[in-house]
Every structure is written in structure tokens, then in C-alpha cells.
Amino acid sequence: MTTKQLSVVGKSFQRIESKAKVTGSAQYVDDMQFGPNLLFGKLKRSPIPHGLIKRIDTSKAEALPGVRVVVTGQDFPGLTGLYLSDRPTFAVDRVRFVGEAVAGVAAETRELAERAVELIEVEYEPLPGVFDPEFGASPEAPLVHPDLMDYECAPFIFRQEGTNISNWFKVRKGDMEAGWEEADIIYEHAYKVPQVQHVPLETHATVAQMDGNGKITLWSSSQSPFAQRNLIAKSLGISHSKLRVITPYVGGGFGSKAGVSMEGACVIMAMLAKGRPVKLVMTREEEFYTTFVRQGLTAHIKMGMTQDGRITAMQNTYYWDAGAYTEYGVNITRAAGYSSTGPYFVPNVHADSYCVYTNHPIGGAMRGFGMPEIHWATEQHIDRMATQLGLDPVDVRLLNCLKDGQETVTGMIMHPTGLSQCIAQAAEALDWGKASKPSAPHKRRGKGIAAMWKAPAMPPNPGSSATIRFNEDGTCLVNVGGVDIGQGALTVASQIAAEGLGIPFEDVRVNTVDTDYSPYEWQTVASRITWSMGNAVLRAATEAKEQIIDMVAEVWDENPEDLDIIDGHVVSFASEESIPVKNIVVYGMQKPDGTWIGGPVVGKGRFMPDYVTPLDAETGQGPRAVVHFTTGAQAVEVEVDEETGHVKVLKIVSAFDVGKAINPDLVRTQMEGGAVQGLSTALLERLVLEEGQPKNPNFTDYRIATAVDAPPEMVNIIVEVPQDDGPFGARGVGEHPMVPTAPAIANAVRNALGIEIDAMPITSEKVWAALKAKNG
Amino acid sequence: MQAFDYVKAKTLEEASALLAEHNGDARPFAGATDLLIRIERGFLHPAKMVDIKNLPGFRAINALDNDWLRIGAAVTMNEVVIHRDVESRYPLLAEACQSVASYQLRNRATIGGNICNASPAADSAPALICYGAEAIIHGPQGERRVTVEDFFQGVGQTALERGELLTAIEIPPPPDGAVGRFLKLGRTTVGDISVMNVAVLGWPDENAASGASWRIVLGSVAPTPIRAPQAEKLLAGDTSPAGIEAAARAAADTARPIDDIRASAAYRTDMVRVYTRRGVEHVLAELNY
Amino acid sequence: MKHDINLTVNGELYNLTVESHHTLLTILREQLVLTSVKNGCSEGECGACTVLFDGKPVNSCLVLGAEADGHEIVTAEGLTINGQLAPIQQTMIDLGGTQCGYCTPGIVMASFALLERNPNPTEQEIREGLVGNLCRCTGYTRIVDAVREAARLQRTDMTL
């Protein structure tokens, strides 16, 4: 790692695209213009949660003038999925959740498409449904996927034949008997997390068009242009070179736009549209339950502790309400397994994480990838046990939290981590231990803390790549396959490239993604872009810089080691010569003999972790389960109205170890945004499902935090313990700030009132009911 | 959104005739903030949308000769909130109207629409009922008036008959020295649909044993906004802390809420107690007698 | 049914033929290609489609295009005059009030209108004034800061 003084990395540049955003000129998919040739797509959806399709009659829709495409699953039966290919684009013989697409229509106007969808007749034979994951995992449950064992599946996913369990991740570590024996107290409790929705302000939006050569272009609001190309091409049996995915600006993702959800349907309709472009944009209602939701969770936690607060053993059972298809969700349950203890050293662990099919909306990736859900349970549990022992929850966390060199739950040796600092600094910034005065007699204040860890969850070998090309004026274009979904990826990539090249930040620009021109990137997920794509960008910059320096060294007849690029100039420390890079990066350089060398500078870089090892299927143990963990903590203060139960979060302190903040202000904005998304899920959010029917798929009854609900005060603390495999020592931090928020608030509410809320969200009514129950 | 026709009505007679002729297939609208959502969600399929907000007087607020205030049916919530007479004489109404949704929405949502939707959660209604406001109705038979309290007939049901149109709300002069308080419980702190709400109006009254008379109207705890007469009566007799608590409990007893996605009946009932008490305490602290 | 309407958008007069059931949002986006006006919910809850209608912010998803006949509309495109950003646009950049950017034009319009009617808002007034604009990325803090700073800039401007 470089010990050189950094000139661009570590500075809070404004994001490079913000002027386009504040003027409204930034184009998102639905803003792109396709002319009067554009057709409007609409999907026919299942009204029932589980049933067999007996008959589909599309004749009336086809007969409607202006309808150009009508398609059903019979025409394109291919399955798809990121880790487990269990999902058809259109249901073929069975529907498994309310809202599942059974047919698609493309027509001249939106109104015609809507009308045509109404005219499609579908006859179902309803089947009994699965609406609870514990029931779903039992032998009595009807099977949602009788063909589970026939699906294509990643080798680290463990399906259970004849059940609804599409993955079972086990940890068997240490000696449980000894662990319970050593404990002075043992506490066992269950916690629940409901389905929530990501609520990106831009819903899923796609346009697809096929040209005369059979080449299809998909414009997609996506976190995963390359994964979409891969999965859609495979499911349709077409060549990757025949599918091009273009992703302009993306109006938020939070995981919902990772992988594939409805995009394949748009591609299929375009294949039948005789060259015309087809637009398919989700309504807000469709967004709420037909793309992805966060999985529900029922968690059973049993923990043993000594009198002085040391954790001796942990037995955790996670039943994931994973929904109708678990193609992506299986890996959430795996991540929950290998992170199952939370960020603590626990010598004896017995953990089971079950991914259970239900007849609920499809559970997919969401900011934190299983971590907000399991930390809701573990971080309340440890807090309650601390109170039971009369210990300070901060002290108990500091005692147990993982330190450098300790073994994680899967036997991996923990790398250097600033977790202890995060916990201590968060507590300090909240004036931990000091009570503040409520604003009214009927109000009570409380403080709570929660710690967290999260590793990028992904296959062992997800790759990143980048290229850097120069323009004649010395500015350069960085090409990457990662998407700026609001987190600031373009700006961070610019900073890393500028630093690596030695040129000013303003001279570097980064493109949005076009799979025909952008180099490969697995997906913009897992908080992995700063780290993984950043590594690729740095390598590309390093290569480009070498090309420039080698050329200059040859012309000047100097040793390349004596040359460097500083602020856009190649300088020699030996001869004190200097030349602007803009003079030489395209046209090359003339030697004293009059000939030219060099030529357009093109740097390329790639990165793929090559050190992640498999884990034992029976014990979950292995040398390196993941690349690394980002750790942190949040401390919150709340004020609760004792009569109404209303919880007001007054202050959130976030402290996360990001290794190295490439752009400190972007790190802070991730912390703030994550904390408020965490607050919103903690206090307000639940997709209400009754027998599989969504009851609140709209903002009227699915409330999210507004500017008034956000805390008036947020403090962000950046801890930097460098990561050995990150660019300039950086780790990702996009997801982490929403992981500890909900349990920290729950702990603060308990601190304020002495009540325990086991099921998220902590609504006013729940607090009121808990107080009633407590006070008799 | 499914297609419909748009008609901008120029006279009351034209609007009334259109509505009578199309009987339910034509919908009068002013702000359309509720209607367009219901059409978008597929709950309503009108053939005609009759825009009535440009009818004469529909957007005006006038002080009448008899000292009543007339608010045209198509006056927006924001216009109500900032109107000088409303601010000075009917602040309880301003408070209620300001609690509706967002500033943007209140630039479109109208007081007439709020009443005509006949949602039990209509925020302006409890305030209007406290003041004894009346709905002015124009129909094929001419003009008639009913109290706002009676205008609400059930969930989504109003006193309007075929071809009839709400033209304005008229509010009598408030009692001398009246002080009001509107409190609303939402899931998000500001801007939610009322889980429940309560409007409290009190004014000095020598004939009352406690020295003040009271109106208490509850929203979102019955099929229509409802008065809490027992609570009003108790407060006229006693506004000691115990008296207020008894009145708050009486208000809670009056409520007939349901369990729904927003809250349980039990929670709503108890919140009627809490918010009535808080509202009364607030008013009492400001009353001058 | 179609209607011929005349309306002024960002200072320019347009004669349009619009469908009865098309909202102002649809007309601005699809007939005038003013795509700063975003569709986030179609139900007047998210505020992404906020525009000024005769100077007042409205949810353009809940206004019929035909109703705009004879009226004046301003969108985010119309706030930038001769390349000069409105103060709230500049402070949104400077203070990091935008992330994914989808809510941003609506927030810019709502904030612009807020400062027109209240040049010196308190923090609570800013927050309540933005209750009709949902943002899922920022946690609102930077947006509130940006409005406060724009207010300060505008006041300073006026006293110059």
C-alpha cells in the first residue's frame, strides 16, 4: 500500500453528477425518448397466492385493436435465478404468490394495455398456501416447489428434498454442553421481522427493443446490468452477445434492483414486437409486492452468559419467510448463518438458518442482506441479558465484540477491526450513562446502542473490471460496470482513478453502464463497489500511469522510478523536467531522433478475490468464509409518549469502520440515509399480508419516514482501521448504517420504559399495548 | 388511468343538470385529490369528470351580512388556512385544515371535497361541526342547507341527492371568547390520514357551572365524525382535573371505532381519551374567564 | 375526449391538444418532454412530480392536463435561468442534498415554493414544509440544511 501523501482520496468532493440531478436533466429509464413507435407493456397478475393454472384464454385481448403482443409462460418456460434457478418469467402451470405475472401485453397506449390485461381470462385451481415460515418448514406444509431438487443450484446452497427448505445453513462449533454449563444465566427468546419494501423513489422501469439482427437492447433501472444480461440470456437461451443492457441514472435501489425481477418480461415482449420498443414500468402498487421485498424472519435466540457478561454459548434458529421464489434469497439465509452470532466472539455455537418457501412476495436482497433482521434479534437479546445481570450494555458489548485475531463464528480469523472504537465512540457521543430531561411530564427518554457486522455477501468469485482512456486534452474517462444508485459510486471511482493517475479530480469522469462498452462488473450490491470495483479502477489507473511514465522515461532517457505524475504533470525527481500529460496521452511523444512512441493510453484493471474458501456443509466452518467484515455501532436517544406510545428518535450517532474514507462526506451521507431508512423500518414499516394478500401496497398505508420523522440530530463518526485488500485500505459502508438502527431504537425504548418489543415495527400502538400490559 | 371526459362547468345549472343526467357516471370534482386516486386504483369508473371549481363563488371566502362566514366549496385547504377571517375568528378550522396531508396537496384539496368524500377521517369536519357550520346545497329543487354534522350520513355517504351539489360551507359567528384545539393522531408525525382526531371548542358561559361551554367532535372513530355530548355536558359542569378526565372517558365511551389496518378499536378508543383530555387542557389554559 | 389548451410552461406559451384523462404530469413528461417531473406514486404522496401551478406547488399527478388551460406552470427546468442555478439548486449540490436524485427536482420545487412564502423558515417549518416529498436516500438532513442555506443566501442577496 502506498504511503504517499494522498491528494484526492480522503477529500469530500461533491458528487460529479449532482448538477444534472438538481436541474432535472439527469435521465432515468422512463425519461428516455423512443418516439411514437413505443409500445406500452402491462402484466397480467395472479389474484391468488397459490394455485394451479387450469386455463389461460388470451383471445379477447388479442382481438382488441391496438394490442400488438400477448404472451404467456407457455411461450417462454425457461427458469432463472441468481443462486437457484427456480423462477419463471411468466408462471407456467402454477402461481405461487399474489401478483405473480401470468401473461404480458404490449399495446399502442397504456390504457389499451390495461384493458387488454383485463380481458385475459385465467382459470385457477386454488391450493392451500404457506404463510408462515415455521409452518412452511414443517412436514405438514404443502409444497410450494415440488420440483425443488431439479433446479440448477449453486454448490454452497443446501436444499432439503421433499420440503419447502431451499437452503439450510448450519453452524456446529465448540461444545454446546460446556457452553451452557459455564453460563451463569441462559436466556431464550423469539423475535420477528415482517416483510418490508425497499421503496426506491423510482420504481422498476425498463424498455426493450430487438433489431433486425435479433440483437436486443434492454434499458433497465438496475443495480445489475451484467447479471441481468447473464440471467435473461440464459433463461431465454440466447447468446450474451445478443443482449445489451444499458443503465442510465437509477432512482434508488437498496437491493430491489439487484438481480432480475420483471426485466425478462419486457425483453420477451420486445422479442415479439417486430422491432418496436416496449416500455414496462412498475406502478407503485406493483413495486410494493411484485418485484422484491425484504424477507420476513422468525428468530429463536438462546444465549448463555457469565455473571460478568461474557457470552459462553449461542443457539440461534432463523426461519426465513423467503417468499414464492428464493433464487436470490437463499444466499441471504447463508449470510445470516455465517454471521449468525453478530459481531461477537462466541466459542460455542449451534446455528440453523432455514430458507423457507412461502406463498408470499419474493424475498430478495435489501440493504444489509439479512443483517438488519438478525441483528434485530441478537442485539436486543444481548442488551436484555446485560440488564438482567445489572451490567452496562456498552461494557458487555466491548467485552464480547470481536477483536483482531479472534475466531469468528465460522472459524475465520478476524482481521484488524475498529469495532471496539465504534462502540465506545458512539456511546461517548451520545453521553452514554447520562439521562436527559424529557420535554413533557408524560414523556420518557431512553438511550440504546447496537453493534453490527456485515461482510459482502456474494459468491466466492465475483469480479470487477475497469478501463481508463484519455482524451486529447488530458482528461480521462473511466469505464466501469458498477452503477451509481445514489451512493456516489461514480464520484468515488473518479477519486480513486485521479489519485492513482496523479491527475486532478476534475479531469476524471466516469460513465454510466452499457454492457456493450463497459467492462464487466458482477453486481452493484453488498457494499462491494468502493472496495472491489475500486480495486479494479486503481489497477487500471496504475497501468495507465505506467504506460505514461515508461514512455516519458524512454524519451527523456531516465529511470522510470525517478518519475511520477503530480497534478496532471509528469515530473522527474532526477532531472527536474516536467511535461503536462495532456500533451502526450493520445498522440504519444517525440524522441530526440524525431520518431514517435506511445499512443493513446489505455489502462485496464481487474479484481476478483481469490482467497475465499468453502465452508463445511455440516459445521459451517472454514478458514475464510468471506473477504472481510465492515463493523460499526449506533447509539440512539428516544423520547416516548407514555400515553400514545409514540416514539420520537431525537438523536442517532453512527460510528463505522470504513477502513479508509475515500470521500468522507459521501460516507457520512450513507450513514445518515441508512440510519433514517433503519428508523423508518424500525418504527413504521410492514407490508401487511393476510393469507398472502397485500393490504397496504401504497404510501397511504405503507408509511415511510418523512422529514419530520427523521431525527433532528445525527452524528457521524468515521473510524479508519485499514483493510488489507481494499483500495487505499477502504471497505464498503453502503448497507451497514441501517443494520443496527432498529435494535438500537428498541433498546432505547426498553431503556425508557422497561418494555420489550419483539416484533418489528415498534408502532405507537405496540408501545401503548406493551405499557398497558406492563402496568396492568 | 381509464379514459373519461372532462367538462368544465360554467354555471350551477349546467353542473347540476350534468350530474342529474348522468347519475353517478358523472362526478363533480374540485381538487380531485381523492377522486383521481380512486380512479387510478380502479375503484371508480366515471364517464365524465365535471370540474366545478370555476363556478361563481366556489373559490371565494366572504363575510356575510349576518356575520356568518361563507367558504366556497372549492376553496383549497391552504386558502382556508391563511384567510384572515378564518385565522382570527375560526382558528380551530385553520388548525384542522393545516393538518391535512402535505402543502402541495392542500393547494389542491378543497374544503368541499373533504366534506363530500364523507370519510370519517375528514380533518376539517370536526372543526366545522364544533362551530355549527352548515352545508349549502344546490339542486334541481333549488337551494337547501343542512348542518355539516347531518351532511355526513355514513362512510362515503352524504346528504346529497341526485343532481345536488355542495356549493359552500357557512359558519355562524363563533361564541365570544371561544378557544379551540384540533389534535390528530397519525402513524407518521405529520401529514398522515387521521388514525383518530378530536376537535375541542370551549367558550366562557356564565350559565355553565364550570364557567364554560364545550363542543367536542371526534373523527375516525365512527362511520361519521361524531359529537361527544356526554363529555361536553360533563365539562360544562366540572373542569377540574378529575372532571376533565371523566369527560375524556365519556368521549372515549362515545367512540365506536373499528379495527383496521391503521389501528385497533381499543387503541383508538384510548387515544380519544388521551387526546380529548389534552385538547381540553390546552383550551382551558387559554380560556379567559 | 381531447381538449385544446393554452398554457405557459417555464415562461413559454404552448397550445396543446390533450386527452381528458391525462394528468398534468403525463402532459409535461410526454407531450413537452419535461422529464424533471418524476412519477413516483401517481397518488400525491411522494411529491416527485411537484411543479408550480400559478406559483404554488402542486402534485402534478393529481391535476388533469385540461385543468391547466390558461395557467402557468414552472418545472425544475425552469428554475435555471441563463445557466444560473436557483439558490436551492446550488445549495442542494453544495450540501449534499441529492443522492439517487429521483426525488430531487420535486424537492427543489417544493423548497423553492417554501422559501417564496417563508423566506426565513425555522428547521421545523422546513421539515413540515417537506412532508409531501419522500426521500429514501438522504435521511433528509442535508436537504433541510440546503433549504436553510438557500434561505440565508436569498436573504443576503436581498440586502445587497
PDB file of C-alpha atoms in Angstrom, chain B residues 72-212:
ATOM      1  CA  GLY B  72     -66.986  28.321  -1.279  1.00  0.00           C
ATOM      2  CA  ALA B  73     -66.903  24.566  -1.769  1.00  0.00           C
ATOM      3  CA  ALA B  74     -63.799  24.756  -3.979  1.00  0.00           C
ATOM      4  CA  VAL B  75     -61.688  26.854  -1.641  1.00  0.00           C
ATOM      5  CA  THR B  76     -58.469  24.968  -1.042  1.00  0.00           C
ATOM      6  CA  MET B  77     -57.252  23.915   2.347  1.00  0.00           C
ATOM      7  CA  ASN B  78     -54.332  26.330   2.134  1.00  0.00           C
ATOM      8  CA  GLU B  79     -56.656  29.172   1.222  1.00  0.00           C
ATOM      9  CA  VAL B  80     -58.764  28.398   4.264  1.00  0.00           C
ATOM     10  CA  VAL B  81     -55.691  28.243   6.499  1.00  0.00           C
ATOM     11  CA  ILE B  82     -54.332  31.661   5.548  1.00  0.00           C
ATOM     12  CA  HIS B  83     -57.600  33.554   5.259  1.00  0.00           C
ATOM     13  CA  ARG B  84     -57.677  36.489   7.666  1.00  0.00           C
ATOM     14  CA  ASP B  85     -61.194  35.825   8.941  1.00  0.00           C
ATOM     15  CA  VAL B  86     -60.511  32.150   9.453  1.00  0.00           C
ATOM     16  CA  GLU B  87     -57.297  32.896  11.264  1.00  0.00           C
ATOM     17  CA  SER B  88     -58.884  35.449  13.542  1.00  0.00           C
ATOM     18  CA  ARG B  89     -62.331  34.004  14.139  1.00  0.00           C
ATOM     19  CA  TYR B  90     -62.090  30.281  13.396  1.00  0.00           C
ATOM     20  CA  PRO B  91     -58.506  29.246  14.222  1.00  0.00           C
ATOM     21  CA  LEU B  92     -59.693  25.741  15.083  1.00  0.00           C
ATOM     22  CA  LEU B  93     -60.709  25.297  11.452  1.00  0.00           C
ATOM     23  CA  ALA B  94     -57.342  26.589  10.246  1.00  0.00           C
ATOM     24  CA  GLU B  95     -55.581  24.168  12.543  1.00  0.00           C
ATOM     25  CA  ALA B  96     -57.640  21.245  11.238  1.00  0.00           C
ATOM     26  CA  CYS B  97     -57.190  22.155   7.576  1.00  0.00           C
ATOM     27  CA  GLN B  98     -53.467  22.625   8.026  1.00  0.00           C
ATOM     28  CA  SER B  99     -53.158  19.086   9.339  1.00  0.00           C
ATOM     29  CA  VAL B 100     -54.263  17.573   6.031  1.00  0.00           C
ATOM     30  CA  ALA B 101     -51.564  15.725   4.079  1.00  0.00           C
ATOM     31  CA  SER B 102     -48.866  17.965   2.587  1.00  0.00           C
ATOM     32  CA  TYR B 103     -48.596  21.585   1.499  1.00  0.00           C
ATOM     33  CA  GLN B 104     -48.724  20.555  -2.174  1.00  0.00           C
ATOM     34  CA  LEU B 105     -51.841  18.531  -1.621  1.00  0.00           C
ATOM     35  CA  ARG B 106     -53.507  21.312   0.337  1.00  0.00           C
ATOM     36  CA  ASN B 107     -53.035  23.584  -2.648  1.00  0.00           C
ATOM     37  CA  ARG B 108     -55.474  21.336  -4.500  1.00  0.00           C
ATOM     38  CA  ALA B 109     -57.606  19.636  -1.865  1.00  0.00           C
ATOM     39  CA  THR B 110     -60.698  21.662  -1.093  1.00  0.00           C
ATOM     40  CA  ILE B 111     -62.885  22.023   1.936  1.00  0.00           C
ATOM     41  CA  GLY B 112     -65.904  20.955  -0.106  1.00  0.00           C
ATOM     42  CA  GLY B 113     -64.124  17.852  -1.326  1.00  0.00           C
ATOM     43  CA  ASN B 114     -63.081  16.978   2.181  1.00  0.00           C
ATOM     44  CA  ILE B 115     -66.734  17.054   3.257  1.00  0.00           C
ATOM     45  CA  CYS B 116     -68.194  15.409   0.154  1.00  0.00           C
ATOM     46  CA  ASN B 117     -65.857  12.412   0.339  1.00  0.00           C
ATOM     47  CA  ALA B 118     -67.513  11.784   3.659  1.00  0.00           C
ATOM     48  CA  SER B 119     -64.541   9.995   5.066  1.00  0.00           C
ATOM     49  CA  PRO B 120     -64.859   9.503   8.815  1.00  0.00           C
ATOM     50  CA  ALA B 121     -61.276  10.791   8.945  1.00  0.00           C
ATOM     51  CA  ALA B 122     -62.035  14.093   7.172  1.00  0.00           C
ATOM     52  CA  ASP B 123     -59.958  16.507   9.197  1.00  0.00           C
ATOM     53  CA  SER B 124     -61.962  19.669   8.538  1.00  0.00           C
ATOM     54  CA  ALA B 125     -65.228  18.108   9.663  1.00  0.00           C
ATOM     55  CA  PRO B 126     -64.740  18.011  13.442  1.00  0.00           C
ATOM     56  CA  ALA B 127     -63.773  21.681  13.426  1.00  0.00           C
ATOM     57  CA  LEU B 128     -66.716  22.660  11.233  1.00  0.00           C
ATOM     58  CA  ILE B 129     -69.091  20.706  13.412  1.00  0.00           C
ATOM     59  CA  CYS B 130     -67.713  22.381  16.531  1.00  0.00           C
ATOM     60  CA  TYR B 131     -68.571  25.742  15.009  1.00  0.00           C
ATOM     61  CA  GLY B 132     -72.038  24.579  13.947  1.00  0.00           C
ATOM     62  CA  ALA B 133     -71.258  25.048  10.261  1.00  0.00           C
ATOM     63  CA  GLU B 134     -73.867  24.374   7.616  1.00  0.00           C
ATOM     64  CA  ALA B 135     -73.553  22.898   4.160  1.00  0.00           C
ATOM     65  CA  ILE B 136     -75.215  24.871   1.365  1.00  0.00           C
ATOM     66  CA  ILE B 137     -76.620  22.550  -1.245  1.00  0.00           C
ATOM     67  CA  HIS B 138     -77.816  23.428  -4.725  1.00  0.00           C
ATOM     68  CA  GLY B 139     -80.060  21.023  -6.576  1.00  0.00           C
ATOM     69  CA  PRO B 140     -82.796  20.744  -9.140  1.00  0.00           C
ATOM     70  CA  GLN B 141     -85.215  21.941  -6.427  1.00  0.00           C
ATOM     71  CA  GLY B 142     -83.126  24.989  -5.615  1.00  0.00           C
ATOM     72  CA  GLU B 143     -81.044  25.651  -2.537  1.00  0.00           C
ATOM     73  CA  ARG B 144     -81.230  23.934   0.832  1.00  0.00           C
ATOM     74  CA  ARG B 145     -78.965  23.759   3.843  1.00  0.00           C
ATOM     75  CA  VAL B 146     -78.116  21.086   6.387  1.00  0.00           C
ATOM     76  CA  THR B 147     -75.669  21.120   9.224  1.00  0.00           C
ATOM     77  CA  VAL B 148     -72.272  19.643   8.430  1.00  0.00           C
ATOM     78  CA  GLU B 149     -72.974  17.185  11.216  1.00  0.00           C
ATOM     79  CA  ASP B 150     -76.035  15.918   9.352  1.00  0.00           C
ATOM     80  CA  PHE B 151     -74.333  16.174   5.966  1.00  0.00           C
ATOM     81  CA  PHE B 152     -72.284  13.126   6.951  1.00  0.00           C
ATOM     82  CA  GLN B 153     -74.577  10.104   6.685  1.00  0.00           C
ATOM     83  CA  GLY B 154     -72.150   7.211   6.761  1.00  0.00           C
ATOM     84  CA  VAL B 155     -68.810   6.125   5.346  1.00  0.00           C
ATOM     85  CA  GLY B 156     -68.738   7.789   1.939  1.00  0.00           C
ATOM     86  CA  GLN B 157     -72.400   8.742   2.307  1.00  0.00           C
ATOM     87  CA  THR B 158     -73.595  12.338   2.327  1.00  0.00           C
ATOM     88  CA  ALA B 159     -76.927  14.086   2.433  1.00  0.00           C
ATOM     89  CA  LEU B 160     -76.552  14.997  -1.234  1.00  0.00           C
ATOM     90  CA  GLU B 161     -79.233  13.685  -3.513  1.00  0.00           C
ATOM     91  CA  ARG B 162     -79.241  13.117  -7.219  1.00  0.00           C
ATOM     92  CA  GLY B 163     -78.278  16.251  -9.121  1.00  0.00           C
ATOM     93  CA  GLU B 164     -77.318  18.066  -5.945  1.00  0.00           C
ATOM     94  CA  LEU B 165     -74.087  19.870  -5.387  1.00  0.00           C
ATOM     95  CA  LEU B 166     -72.369  21.307  -2.335  1.00  0.00           C
ATOM     96  CA  THR B 167     -71.816  24.958  -3.122  1.00  0.00           C
ATOM     97  CA  ALA B 168     -70.436  26.346   0.111  1.00  0.00           C
ATOM     98  CA  ILE B 169     -69.996  25.975   3.822  1.00  0.00           C
ATOM     99  CA  GLU B 170     -71.407  28.692   6.050  1.00  0.00           C
ATOM    100  CA  ILE B 171     -70.151  29.112   9.565  1.00  0.00           C
ATOM    101  CA  PRO B 172     -72.034  31.041  12.232  1.00  0.00           C
ATOM    102  CA  PRO B 173     -70.160  33.554  14.356  1.00  0.00           C
ATOM    103  CA  PRO B 174     -68.132  31.744  16.994  1.00  0.00           C
ATOM    104  CA  PRO B 175     -69.164  32.159  20.633  1.00  0.00           C
ATOM    105  CA  ASP B 176     -67.417  35.088  22.295  1.00  0.00           C
ATOM    106  CA  GLY B 177     -64.056  34.160  23.697  1.00  0.00           C
ATOM    107  CA  ALA B 178     -64.049  30.719  22.099  1.00  0.00           C
ATOM    108  CA  VAL B 179     -60.784  28.791  22.075  1.00  0.00           C
ATOM    109  CA  GLY B 180     -60.244  25.650  20.050  1.00  0.00           C
ATOM    110  CA  ARG B 181     -57.749  22.848  19.694  1.00  0.00           C
ATOM    111  CA  PHE B 182     -57.500  20.213  16.994  1.00  0.00           C
ATOM    112  CA  LEU B 183     -55.417  17.138  17.700  1.00  0.00           C
ATOM    113  CA  LYS B 184     -54.757  14.315  15.345  1.00  0.00           C
ATOM    114  CA  LEU B 185     -53.012  11.017  15.645  1.00  0.00           C
ATOM    115  CA  GLY B 186     -51.169   9.661  12.630  1.00  0.00           C
ATOM    116  CA  ARG B 187     -48.591   6.944  12.131  1.00  0.00           C
ATOM    117  CA  THR B 188     -46.103   9.388  10.680  1.00  0.00           C
ATOM    118  CA  THR B 189     -45.924  12.518  12.826  1.00  0.00           C
ATOM    119  CA  VAL B 190     -47.289  14.965  10.273  1.00  0.00           C
ATOM    120  CA  GLY B 191     -49.407  14.516   7.174  1.00  0.00           C
ATOM    121  CA  ASP B 192     -50.938  11.091   7.717  1.00  0.00           C
ATOM    122  CA  ILE B 193     -54.596  10.250   7.413  1.00  0.00           C
ATOM    123  CA  SER B 194     -56.060  10.561  10.881  1.00  0.00           C
ATOM    124  CA  VAL B 195     -55.959   7.349  12.859  1.00  0.00           C
ATOM    125  CA  MET B 196     -58.247   9.401  15.068  1.00  0.00           C
ATOM    126  CA  ASN B 197     -58.718  13.092  15.643  1.00  0.00           C
ATOM    127  CA  VAL B 198     -60.544  15.363  18.002  1.00  0.00           C
ATOM    128  CA  ALA B 199     -61.649  18.968  17.851  1.00  0.00           C
ATOM    129  CA  VAL B 200     -62.346  20.771  21.102  1.00  0.00           C
ATOM    130  CA  LEU B 201     -64.015  24.152  21.356  1.00  0.00           C
ATOM    131  CA  GLY B 202     -64.670  25.885  24.639  1.00  0.00           C
ATOM    132  CA  TRP B 203     -66.032  29.322  25.451  1.00  0.00           C
ATOM    133  CA  PRO B 204     -66.906  31.291  28.582  1.00  0.00           C
ATOM    134  CA  ASP B 205     -70.505  30.738  29.627  1.00  0.00           C
ATOM    135  CA  GLU B 206     -71.916  32.133  32.822  1.00  0.00           C
ATOM    136  CA  ASN B 207     -74.720  29.625  32.764  1.00  0.00           C
ATOM    137  CA  ALA B 208     -72.342  26.704  32.888  1.00  0.00           C
ATOM    138  CA  ALA B 209     -71.322  25.517  36.321  1.00  0.00           C
ATOM    139  CA  SER B 210     -67.697  25.244  35.238  1.00  0.00           C
ATOM    140  CA  GLY B 211     -67.859  28.666  33.630  1.00  0.00           C
ATOM    141  CA  ALA B 212     -67.507  27.371  30.086  1.00  0.00           C
TER     142      ALA B 212
END
